[in-house]
PDB file of C-alpha atoms and ligand atoms in Angstrom:
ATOM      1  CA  UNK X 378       0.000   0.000   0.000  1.00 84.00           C
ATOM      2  CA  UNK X 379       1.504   3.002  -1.426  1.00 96.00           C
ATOM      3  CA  UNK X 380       0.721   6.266   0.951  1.00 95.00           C
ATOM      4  CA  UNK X 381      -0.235   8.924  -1.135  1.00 97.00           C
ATOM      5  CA  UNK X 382       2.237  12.343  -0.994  1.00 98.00           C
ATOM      6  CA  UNK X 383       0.764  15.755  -1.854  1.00 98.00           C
ATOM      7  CA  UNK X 384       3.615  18.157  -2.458  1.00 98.00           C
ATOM      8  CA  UNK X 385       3.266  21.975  -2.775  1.00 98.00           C
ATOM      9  CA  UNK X 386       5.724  23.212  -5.165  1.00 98.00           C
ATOM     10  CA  UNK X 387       5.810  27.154  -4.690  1.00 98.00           C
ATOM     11  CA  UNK X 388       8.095  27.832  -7.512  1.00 98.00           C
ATOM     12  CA  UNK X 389       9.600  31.283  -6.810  1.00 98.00           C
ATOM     13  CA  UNK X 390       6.730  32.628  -5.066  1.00 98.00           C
ATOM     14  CA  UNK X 391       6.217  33.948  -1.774  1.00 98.00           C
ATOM     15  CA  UNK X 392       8.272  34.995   0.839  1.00 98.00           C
ATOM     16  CA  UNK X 393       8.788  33.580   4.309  1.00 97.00           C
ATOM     17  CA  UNK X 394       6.539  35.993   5.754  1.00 98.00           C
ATOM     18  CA  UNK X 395       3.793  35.014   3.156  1.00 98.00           C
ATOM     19  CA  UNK X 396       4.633  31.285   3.890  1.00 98.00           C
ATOM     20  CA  UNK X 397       4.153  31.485   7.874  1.00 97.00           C
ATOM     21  CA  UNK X 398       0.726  33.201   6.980  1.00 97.00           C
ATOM     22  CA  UNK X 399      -0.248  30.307   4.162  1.00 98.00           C
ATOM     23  CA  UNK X 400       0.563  27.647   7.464  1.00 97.00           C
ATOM     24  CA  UNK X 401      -1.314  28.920   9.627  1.00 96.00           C
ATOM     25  CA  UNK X 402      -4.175  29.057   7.048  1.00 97.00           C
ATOM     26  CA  UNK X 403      -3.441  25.403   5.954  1.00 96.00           C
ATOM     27  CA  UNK X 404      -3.803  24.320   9.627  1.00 94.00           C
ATOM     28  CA  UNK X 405      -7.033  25.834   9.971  1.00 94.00           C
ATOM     29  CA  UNK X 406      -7.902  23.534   6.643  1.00 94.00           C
ATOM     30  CA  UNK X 407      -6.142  20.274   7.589  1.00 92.00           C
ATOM     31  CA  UNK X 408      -7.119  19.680  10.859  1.00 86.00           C
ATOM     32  CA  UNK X 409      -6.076  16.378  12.302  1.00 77.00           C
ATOM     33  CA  UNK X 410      -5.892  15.631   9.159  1.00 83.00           C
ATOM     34  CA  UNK X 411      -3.990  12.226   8.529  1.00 84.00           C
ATOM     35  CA  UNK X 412      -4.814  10.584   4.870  1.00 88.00           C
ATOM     36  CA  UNK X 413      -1.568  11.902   2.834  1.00 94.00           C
ATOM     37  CA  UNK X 414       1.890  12.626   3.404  1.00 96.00           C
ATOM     38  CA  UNK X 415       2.433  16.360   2.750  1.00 97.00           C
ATOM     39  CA  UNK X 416       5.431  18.046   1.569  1.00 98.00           C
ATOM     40  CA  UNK X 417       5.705  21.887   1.412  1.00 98.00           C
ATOM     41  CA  UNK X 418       8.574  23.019  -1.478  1.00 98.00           C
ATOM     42  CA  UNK X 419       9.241  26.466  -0.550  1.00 98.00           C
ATOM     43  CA  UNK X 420      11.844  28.751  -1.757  1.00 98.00           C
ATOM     44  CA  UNK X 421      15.380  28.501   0.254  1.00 98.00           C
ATOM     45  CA  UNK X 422      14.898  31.685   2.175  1.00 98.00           C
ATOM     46  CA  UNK X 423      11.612  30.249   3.428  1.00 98.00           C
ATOM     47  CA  UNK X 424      13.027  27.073   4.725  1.00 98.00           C
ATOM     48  CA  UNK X 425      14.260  28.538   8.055  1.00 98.00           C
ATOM     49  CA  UNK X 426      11.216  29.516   9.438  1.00 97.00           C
ATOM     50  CA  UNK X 427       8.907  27.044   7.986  1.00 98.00           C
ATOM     51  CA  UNK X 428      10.957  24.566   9.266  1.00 97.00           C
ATOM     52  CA  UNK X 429      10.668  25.691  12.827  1.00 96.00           C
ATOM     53  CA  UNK X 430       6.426  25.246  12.214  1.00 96.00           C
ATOM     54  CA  UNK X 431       6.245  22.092   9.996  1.00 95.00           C
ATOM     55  CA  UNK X 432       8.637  20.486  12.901  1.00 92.00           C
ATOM     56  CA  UNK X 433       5.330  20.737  15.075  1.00 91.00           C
ATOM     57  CA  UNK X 434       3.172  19.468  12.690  1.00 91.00           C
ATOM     58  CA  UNK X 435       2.849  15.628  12.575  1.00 89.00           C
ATOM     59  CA  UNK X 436       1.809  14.636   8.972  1.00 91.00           C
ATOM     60  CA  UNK X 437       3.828  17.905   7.025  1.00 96.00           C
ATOM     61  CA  UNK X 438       7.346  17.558   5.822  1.00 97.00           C
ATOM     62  CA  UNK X 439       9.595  20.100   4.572  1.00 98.00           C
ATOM     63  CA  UNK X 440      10.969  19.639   0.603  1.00 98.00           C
ATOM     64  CA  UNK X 441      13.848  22.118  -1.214  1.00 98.00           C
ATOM     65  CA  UNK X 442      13.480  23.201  -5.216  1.00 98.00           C
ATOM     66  CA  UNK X 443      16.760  22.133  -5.935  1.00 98.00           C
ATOM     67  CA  UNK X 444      20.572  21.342  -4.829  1.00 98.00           C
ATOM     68  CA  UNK X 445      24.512  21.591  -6.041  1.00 98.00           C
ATOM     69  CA  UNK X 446      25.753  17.856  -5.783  1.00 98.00           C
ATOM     70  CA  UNK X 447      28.747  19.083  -4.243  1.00 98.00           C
ATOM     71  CA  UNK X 448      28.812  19.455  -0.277  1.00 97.00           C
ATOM     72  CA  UNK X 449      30.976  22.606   0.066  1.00 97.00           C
ATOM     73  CA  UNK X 450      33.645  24.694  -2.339  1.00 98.00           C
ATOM     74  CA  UNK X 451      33.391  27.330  -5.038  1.00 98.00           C
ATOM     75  CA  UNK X 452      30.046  27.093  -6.605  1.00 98.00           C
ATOM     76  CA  UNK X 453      28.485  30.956  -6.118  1.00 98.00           C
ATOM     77  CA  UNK X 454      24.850  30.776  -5.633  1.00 97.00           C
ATOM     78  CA  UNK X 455      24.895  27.343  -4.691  1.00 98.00           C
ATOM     79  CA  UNK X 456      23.436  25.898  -2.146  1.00 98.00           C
ATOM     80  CA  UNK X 457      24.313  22.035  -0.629  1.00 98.00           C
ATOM     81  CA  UNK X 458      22.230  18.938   0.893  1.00 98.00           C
ATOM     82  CA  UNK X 459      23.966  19.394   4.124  1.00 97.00           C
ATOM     83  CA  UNK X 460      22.513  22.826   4.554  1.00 98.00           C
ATOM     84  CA  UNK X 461      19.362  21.986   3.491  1.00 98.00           C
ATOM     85  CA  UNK X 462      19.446  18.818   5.980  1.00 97.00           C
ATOM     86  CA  UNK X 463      20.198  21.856   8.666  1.00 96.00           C
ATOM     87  CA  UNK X 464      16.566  23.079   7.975  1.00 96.00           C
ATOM     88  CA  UNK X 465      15.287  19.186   8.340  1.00 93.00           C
ATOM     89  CA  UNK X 466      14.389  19.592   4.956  1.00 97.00           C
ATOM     90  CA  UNK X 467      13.467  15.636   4.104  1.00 98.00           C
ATOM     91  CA  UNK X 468      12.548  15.963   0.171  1.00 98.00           C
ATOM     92  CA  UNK X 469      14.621  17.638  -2.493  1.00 98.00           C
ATOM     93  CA  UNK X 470      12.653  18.156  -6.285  1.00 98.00           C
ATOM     94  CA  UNK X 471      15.662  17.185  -8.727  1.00 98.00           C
ATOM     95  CA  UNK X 472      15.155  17.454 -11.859  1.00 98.00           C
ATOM     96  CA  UNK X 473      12.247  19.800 -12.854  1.00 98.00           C
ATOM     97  CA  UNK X 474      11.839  20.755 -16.374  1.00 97.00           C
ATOM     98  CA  UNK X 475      12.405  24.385 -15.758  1.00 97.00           C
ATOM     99  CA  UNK X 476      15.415  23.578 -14.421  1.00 98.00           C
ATOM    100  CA  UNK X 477      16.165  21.381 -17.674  1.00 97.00           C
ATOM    101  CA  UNK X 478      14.912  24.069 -19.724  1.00 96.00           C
ATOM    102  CA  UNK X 479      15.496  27.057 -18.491  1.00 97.00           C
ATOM    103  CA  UNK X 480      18.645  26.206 -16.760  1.00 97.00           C
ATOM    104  CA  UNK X 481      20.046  23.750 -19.411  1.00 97.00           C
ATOM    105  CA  UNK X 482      20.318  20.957 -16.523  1.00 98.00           C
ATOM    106  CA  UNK X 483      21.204  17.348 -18.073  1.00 98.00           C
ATOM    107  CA  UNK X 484      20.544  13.507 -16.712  1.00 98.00           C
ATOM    108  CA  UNK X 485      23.996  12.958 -16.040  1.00 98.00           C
ATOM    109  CA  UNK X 486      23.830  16.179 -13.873  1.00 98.00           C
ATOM    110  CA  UNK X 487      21.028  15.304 -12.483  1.00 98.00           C
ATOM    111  CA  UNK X 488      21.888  11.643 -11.913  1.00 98.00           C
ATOM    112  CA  UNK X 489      24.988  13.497  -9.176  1.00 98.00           C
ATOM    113  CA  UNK X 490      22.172  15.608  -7.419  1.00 98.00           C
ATOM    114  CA  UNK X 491      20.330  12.195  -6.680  1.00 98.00           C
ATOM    115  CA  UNK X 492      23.549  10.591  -5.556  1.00 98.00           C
ATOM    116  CA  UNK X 493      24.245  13.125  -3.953  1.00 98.00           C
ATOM    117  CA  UNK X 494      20.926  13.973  -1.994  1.00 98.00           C
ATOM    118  CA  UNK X 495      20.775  10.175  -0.738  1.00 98.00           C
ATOM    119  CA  UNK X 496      24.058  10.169   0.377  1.00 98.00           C
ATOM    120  CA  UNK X 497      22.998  13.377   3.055  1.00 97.00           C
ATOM    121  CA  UNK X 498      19.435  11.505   3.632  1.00 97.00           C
ATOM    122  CA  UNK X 499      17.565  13.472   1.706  1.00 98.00           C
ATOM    123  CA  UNK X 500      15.123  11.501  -0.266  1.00 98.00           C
ATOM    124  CA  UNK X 501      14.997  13.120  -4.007  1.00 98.00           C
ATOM    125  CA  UNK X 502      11.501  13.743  -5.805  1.00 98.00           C
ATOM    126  CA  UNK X 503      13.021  13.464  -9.765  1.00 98.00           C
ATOM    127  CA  UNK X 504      11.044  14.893 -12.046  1.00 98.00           C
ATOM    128  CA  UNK X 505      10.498  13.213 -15.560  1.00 98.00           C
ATOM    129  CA  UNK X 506       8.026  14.197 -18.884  1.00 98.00           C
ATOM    130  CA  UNK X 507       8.224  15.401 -22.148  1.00 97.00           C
ATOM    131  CA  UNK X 508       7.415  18.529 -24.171  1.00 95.00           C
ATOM    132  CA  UNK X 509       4.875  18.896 -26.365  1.00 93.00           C
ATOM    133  CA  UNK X 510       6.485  18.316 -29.387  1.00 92.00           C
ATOM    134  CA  UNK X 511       7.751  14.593 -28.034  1.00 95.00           C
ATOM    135  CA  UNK X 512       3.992  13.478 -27.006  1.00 93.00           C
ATOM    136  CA  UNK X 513       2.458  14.569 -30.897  1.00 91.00           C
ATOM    137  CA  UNK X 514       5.455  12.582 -31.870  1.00 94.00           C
ATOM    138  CA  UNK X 515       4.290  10.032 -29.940  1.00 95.00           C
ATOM    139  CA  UNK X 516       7.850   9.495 -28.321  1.00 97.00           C
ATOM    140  CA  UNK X 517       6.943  10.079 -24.797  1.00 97.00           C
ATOM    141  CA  UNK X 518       7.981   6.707 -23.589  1.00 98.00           C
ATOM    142  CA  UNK X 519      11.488   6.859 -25.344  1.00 98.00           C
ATOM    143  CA  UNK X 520      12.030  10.572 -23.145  1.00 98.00           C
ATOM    144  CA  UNK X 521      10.542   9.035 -20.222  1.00 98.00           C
ATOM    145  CA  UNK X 522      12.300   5.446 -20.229  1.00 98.00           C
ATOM    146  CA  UNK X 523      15.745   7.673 -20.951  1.00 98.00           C
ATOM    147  CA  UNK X 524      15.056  10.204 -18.504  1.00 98.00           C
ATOM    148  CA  UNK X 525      14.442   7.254 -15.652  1.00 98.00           C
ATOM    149  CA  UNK X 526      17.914   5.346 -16.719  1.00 98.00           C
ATOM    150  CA  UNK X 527      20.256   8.528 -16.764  1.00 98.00           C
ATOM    151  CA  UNK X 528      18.994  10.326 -13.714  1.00 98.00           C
ATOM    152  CA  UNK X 529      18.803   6.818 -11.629  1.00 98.00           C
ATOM    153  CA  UNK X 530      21.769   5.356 -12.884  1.00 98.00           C
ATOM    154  CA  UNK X 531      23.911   3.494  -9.881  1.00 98.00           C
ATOM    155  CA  UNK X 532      21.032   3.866  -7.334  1.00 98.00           C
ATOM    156  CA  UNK X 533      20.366   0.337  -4.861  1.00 98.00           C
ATOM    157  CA  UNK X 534      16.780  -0.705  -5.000  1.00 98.00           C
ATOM    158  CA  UNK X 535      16.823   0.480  -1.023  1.00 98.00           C
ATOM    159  CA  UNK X 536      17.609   4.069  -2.649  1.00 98.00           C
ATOM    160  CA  UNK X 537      15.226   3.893  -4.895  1.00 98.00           C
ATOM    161  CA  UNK X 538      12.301   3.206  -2.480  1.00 98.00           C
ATOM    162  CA  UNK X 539      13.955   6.230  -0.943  1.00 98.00           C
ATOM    163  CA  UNK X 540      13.004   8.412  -3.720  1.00 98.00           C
ATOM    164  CA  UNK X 541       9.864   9.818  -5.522  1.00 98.00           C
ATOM    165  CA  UNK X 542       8.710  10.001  -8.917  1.00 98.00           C
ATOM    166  CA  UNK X 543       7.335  13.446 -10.455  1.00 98.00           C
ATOM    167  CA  UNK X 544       5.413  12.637 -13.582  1.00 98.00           C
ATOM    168  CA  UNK X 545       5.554  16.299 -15.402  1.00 97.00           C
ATOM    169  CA  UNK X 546       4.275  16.647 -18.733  1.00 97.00           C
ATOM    170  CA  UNK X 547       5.847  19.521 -19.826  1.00 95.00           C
ATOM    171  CA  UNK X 548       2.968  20.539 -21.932  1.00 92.00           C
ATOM    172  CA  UNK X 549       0.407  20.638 -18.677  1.00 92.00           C
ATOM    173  CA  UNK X 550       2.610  22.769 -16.358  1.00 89.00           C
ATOM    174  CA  UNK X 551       1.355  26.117 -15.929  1.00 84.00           C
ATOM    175  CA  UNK X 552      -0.750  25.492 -18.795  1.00 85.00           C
ATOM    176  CA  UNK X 553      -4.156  25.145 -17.462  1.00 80.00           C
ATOM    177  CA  UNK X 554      -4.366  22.031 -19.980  1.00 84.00           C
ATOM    178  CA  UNK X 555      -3.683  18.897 -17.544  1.00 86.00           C
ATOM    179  CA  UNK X 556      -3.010  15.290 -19.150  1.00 89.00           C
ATOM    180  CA  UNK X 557      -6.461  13.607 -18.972  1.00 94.00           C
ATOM    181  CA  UNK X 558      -6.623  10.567 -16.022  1.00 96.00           C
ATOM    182  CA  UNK X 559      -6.232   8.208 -18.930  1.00 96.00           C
ATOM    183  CA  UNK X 560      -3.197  10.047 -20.260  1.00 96.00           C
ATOM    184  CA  UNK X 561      -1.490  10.465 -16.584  1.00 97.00           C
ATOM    185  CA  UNK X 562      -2.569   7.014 -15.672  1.00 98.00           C
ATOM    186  CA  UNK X 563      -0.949   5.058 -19.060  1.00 98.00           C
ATOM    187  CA  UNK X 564       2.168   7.334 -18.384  1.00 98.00           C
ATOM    188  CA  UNK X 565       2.805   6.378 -14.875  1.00 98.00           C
ATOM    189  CA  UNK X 566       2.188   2.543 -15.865  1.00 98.00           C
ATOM    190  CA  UNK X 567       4.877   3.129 -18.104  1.00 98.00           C
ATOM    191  CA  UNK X 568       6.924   4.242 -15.730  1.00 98.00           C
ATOM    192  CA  UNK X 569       6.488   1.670 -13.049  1.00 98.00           C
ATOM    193  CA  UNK X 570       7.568  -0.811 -15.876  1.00 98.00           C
ATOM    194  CA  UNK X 571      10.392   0.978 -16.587  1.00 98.00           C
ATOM    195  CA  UNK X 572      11.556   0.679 -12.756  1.00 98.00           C
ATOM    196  CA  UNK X 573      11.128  -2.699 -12.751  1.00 98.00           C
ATOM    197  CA  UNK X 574      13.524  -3.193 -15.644  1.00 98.00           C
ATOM    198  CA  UNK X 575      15.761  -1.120 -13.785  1.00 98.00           C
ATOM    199  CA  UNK X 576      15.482  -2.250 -10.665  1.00 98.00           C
ATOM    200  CA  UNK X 577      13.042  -5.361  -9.912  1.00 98.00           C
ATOM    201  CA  UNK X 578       9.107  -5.465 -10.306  1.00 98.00           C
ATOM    202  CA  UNK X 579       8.887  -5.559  -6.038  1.00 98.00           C
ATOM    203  CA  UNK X 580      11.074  -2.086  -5.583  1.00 98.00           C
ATOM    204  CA  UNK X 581       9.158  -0.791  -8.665  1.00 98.00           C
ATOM    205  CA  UNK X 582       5.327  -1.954  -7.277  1.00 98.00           C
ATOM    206  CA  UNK X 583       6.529  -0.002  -4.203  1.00 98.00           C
ATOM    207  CA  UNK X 584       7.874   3.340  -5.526  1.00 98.00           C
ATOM    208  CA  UNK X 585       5.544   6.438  -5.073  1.00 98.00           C
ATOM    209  CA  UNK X 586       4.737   8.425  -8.441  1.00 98.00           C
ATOM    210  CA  UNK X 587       3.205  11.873  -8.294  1.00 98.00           C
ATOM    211  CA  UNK X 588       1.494  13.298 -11.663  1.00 97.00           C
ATOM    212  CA  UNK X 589       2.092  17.212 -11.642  1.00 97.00           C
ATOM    213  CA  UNK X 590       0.657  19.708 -14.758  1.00 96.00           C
ATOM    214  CA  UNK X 591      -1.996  21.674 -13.639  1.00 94.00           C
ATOM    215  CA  UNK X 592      -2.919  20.241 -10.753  1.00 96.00           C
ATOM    216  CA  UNK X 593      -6.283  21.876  -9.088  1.00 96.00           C
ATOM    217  CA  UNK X 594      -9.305  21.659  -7.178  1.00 97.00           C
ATOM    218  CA  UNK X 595     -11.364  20.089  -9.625  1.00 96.00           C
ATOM    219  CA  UNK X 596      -9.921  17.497 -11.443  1.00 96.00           C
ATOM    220  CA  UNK X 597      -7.695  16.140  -8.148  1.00 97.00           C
ATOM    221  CA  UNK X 598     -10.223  13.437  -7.432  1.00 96.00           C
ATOM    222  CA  UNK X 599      -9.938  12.175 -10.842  1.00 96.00           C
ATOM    223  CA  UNK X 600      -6.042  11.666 -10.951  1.00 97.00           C
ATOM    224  CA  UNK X 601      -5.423  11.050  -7.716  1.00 97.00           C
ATOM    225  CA  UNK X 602      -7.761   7.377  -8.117  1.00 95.00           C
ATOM    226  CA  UNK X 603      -5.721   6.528 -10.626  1.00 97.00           C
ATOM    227  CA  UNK X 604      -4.343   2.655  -9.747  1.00 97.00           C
ATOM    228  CA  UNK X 605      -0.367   3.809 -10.632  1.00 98.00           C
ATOM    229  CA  UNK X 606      -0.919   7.926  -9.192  1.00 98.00           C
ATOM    230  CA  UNK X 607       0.444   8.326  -5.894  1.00 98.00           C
ATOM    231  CA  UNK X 608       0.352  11.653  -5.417  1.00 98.00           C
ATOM    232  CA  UNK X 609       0.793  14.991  -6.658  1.00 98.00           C
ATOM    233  CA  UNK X 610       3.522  17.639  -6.833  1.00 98.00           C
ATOM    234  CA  UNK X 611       1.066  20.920  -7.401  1.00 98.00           C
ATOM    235  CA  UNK X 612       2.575  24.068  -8.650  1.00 97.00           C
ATOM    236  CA  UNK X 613       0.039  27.128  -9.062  1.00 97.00           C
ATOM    237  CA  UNK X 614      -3.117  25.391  -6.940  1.00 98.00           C
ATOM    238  CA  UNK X 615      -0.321  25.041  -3.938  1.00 98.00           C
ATOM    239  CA  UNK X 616      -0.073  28.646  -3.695  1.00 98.00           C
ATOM    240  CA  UNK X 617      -3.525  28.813  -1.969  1.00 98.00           C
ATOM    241  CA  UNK X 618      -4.193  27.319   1.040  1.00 98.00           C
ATOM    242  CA  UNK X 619      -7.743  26.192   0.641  1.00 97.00           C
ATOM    243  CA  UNK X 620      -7.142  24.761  -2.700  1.00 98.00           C
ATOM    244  CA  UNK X 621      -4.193  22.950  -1.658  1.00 98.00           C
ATOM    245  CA  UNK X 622      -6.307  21.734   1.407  1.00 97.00           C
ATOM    246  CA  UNK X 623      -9.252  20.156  -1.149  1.00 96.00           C
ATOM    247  CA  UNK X 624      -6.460  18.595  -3.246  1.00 97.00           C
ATOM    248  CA  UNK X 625      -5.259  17.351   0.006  1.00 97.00           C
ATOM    249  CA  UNK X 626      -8.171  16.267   1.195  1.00 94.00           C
ATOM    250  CA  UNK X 627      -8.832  14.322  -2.315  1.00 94.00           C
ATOM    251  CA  UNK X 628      -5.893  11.942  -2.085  1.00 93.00           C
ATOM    252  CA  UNK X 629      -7.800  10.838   0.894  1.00 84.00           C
ATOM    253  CA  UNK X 630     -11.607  10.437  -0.467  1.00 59.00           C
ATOM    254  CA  UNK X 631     -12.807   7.171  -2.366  1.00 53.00           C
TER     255      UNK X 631
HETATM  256  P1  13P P 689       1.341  23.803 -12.149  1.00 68.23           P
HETATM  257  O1  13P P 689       0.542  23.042 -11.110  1.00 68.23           O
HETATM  258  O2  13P P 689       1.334  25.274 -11.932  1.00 68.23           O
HETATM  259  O3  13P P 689       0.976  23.378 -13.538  1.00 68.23           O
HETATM  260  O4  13P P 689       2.886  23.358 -11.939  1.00 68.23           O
HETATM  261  C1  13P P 689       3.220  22.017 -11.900  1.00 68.23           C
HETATM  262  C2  13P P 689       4.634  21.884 -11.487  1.00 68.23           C
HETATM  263  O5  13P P 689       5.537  22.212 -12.235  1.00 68.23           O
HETATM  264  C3  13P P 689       4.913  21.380 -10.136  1.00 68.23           C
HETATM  265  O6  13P P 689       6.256  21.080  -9.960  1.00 68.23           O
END
């Protein structure tokens, strides 16, 4: 039984001031709530003093946007797993296409930032999906299945139960247009068969998979039923506490 993990991505939005406010609104929403693991993604500024709230909240873990692979030395701007692990940060999102595109980030780097997030503990959320282009092509397996093999390669099957999926159709982020539950579901299949080639069909039948790409409210239900989703890693909906709540709250409805 795979517990289902809601994470909010905030991209770069809000400030720490703006995050203590969205927790204490999120509370209000989620009480005792227990049916999904939660992860808040906030910017690095914002870890510090979410951390010291989310510590006292059972159920809420703290994620970071991204890491250097390197744990200290000349890299300006930077920022390490060990000083994320200062904040108790638990998840780190590796991987995410805008860091591909927009920052030109490769599997191979990639593949170090996993390596080098499990070997500080931290328990990586990679990010995989293709563009546009790819899925008319109909290629989206051949970008997935080589996405998955250069960004995992020389993980343990123990590591990789460590570690999270992010199903991210590039086309559906930010886009308003999200893949249908037929599209996210045959995707994530895909996936899980792809582990098991890489790893065995027991690590891979245990692995978590979040589908993220316009992620809301309304359609949370849907994807979230969906026998190979486990989750969701929700960019623009996470931004608000009450409709991260009801996405929330969906993992947890039948
Ligand atoms: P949106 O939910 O805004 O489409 O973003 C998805 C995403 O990129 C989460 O990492």
């Amino acid at each position: 039984m795979r517990k289902k993990i809601i994470a909010a991505n905030w991209k770069m939005n809000m400030t720490s001031g703006e995050g203590v406010s969205f927790m204490e609104d999120l509370k209000l929403e989620l009480k005792n709530f227990d049916g999904a693991e939660i992860v808040i993604i906030p910017s690095f500024t914002a870890l510090p003093r979410l951390s010291e709230i989310i510590s006292e909240l059972p159920g809420i873990t703290l994620g970071a946007q991204n890491m250097w692979h390197e744990p200290s030395g000349a890299f300006t701007g930077e920022v390490s797993a060990g000083m994320l692990r200062e904040f108790f940060t638990r998840y780190v999102v590796l991987g995410h296409s805008e860091r591909r595109i927009i920052f030109g980030e490769t599997d191979e780097l990639v593949n170090k930032k996993v390596k080098a997030a499990h070997a500080a503990s931290l328990r990586p959320i990679l990010c995989v999906g293709e563009t546009l282009e790819e899925r008319d092509a109909d290629r989206h397996h051949e970008v997935l299945a080589k996405q998955l093999k250069g960004s995992l390669a020389g993980l343990d099957a123990e590591q990789m139960l460590d570690t999270v999926i992010a199903y991210e159709p590039v086309w559906a982020i930010g886009t308003g247009r999200t893949a249908t539950p037929e599209q996210a579901q045959e995707a994530h299949a895909f996936i899980r068969k792809t582990l098991a080639e890489i790893f065995d069909p027991a690590t891979a039948a245990k692995v978590r998979i979040q589908y993220g790409g316009s992620v809301k409210p309304d359609n949370a239900k849907e994807l979230l039923h969906q026998p190979d989703i486990d989750g969701a890693l929700v960019g623009g909906a996470s931004l608000d506490p009450r409709s991260f709540a009801k996405i929330v709250q969906a993992a947890a409805r039948k």
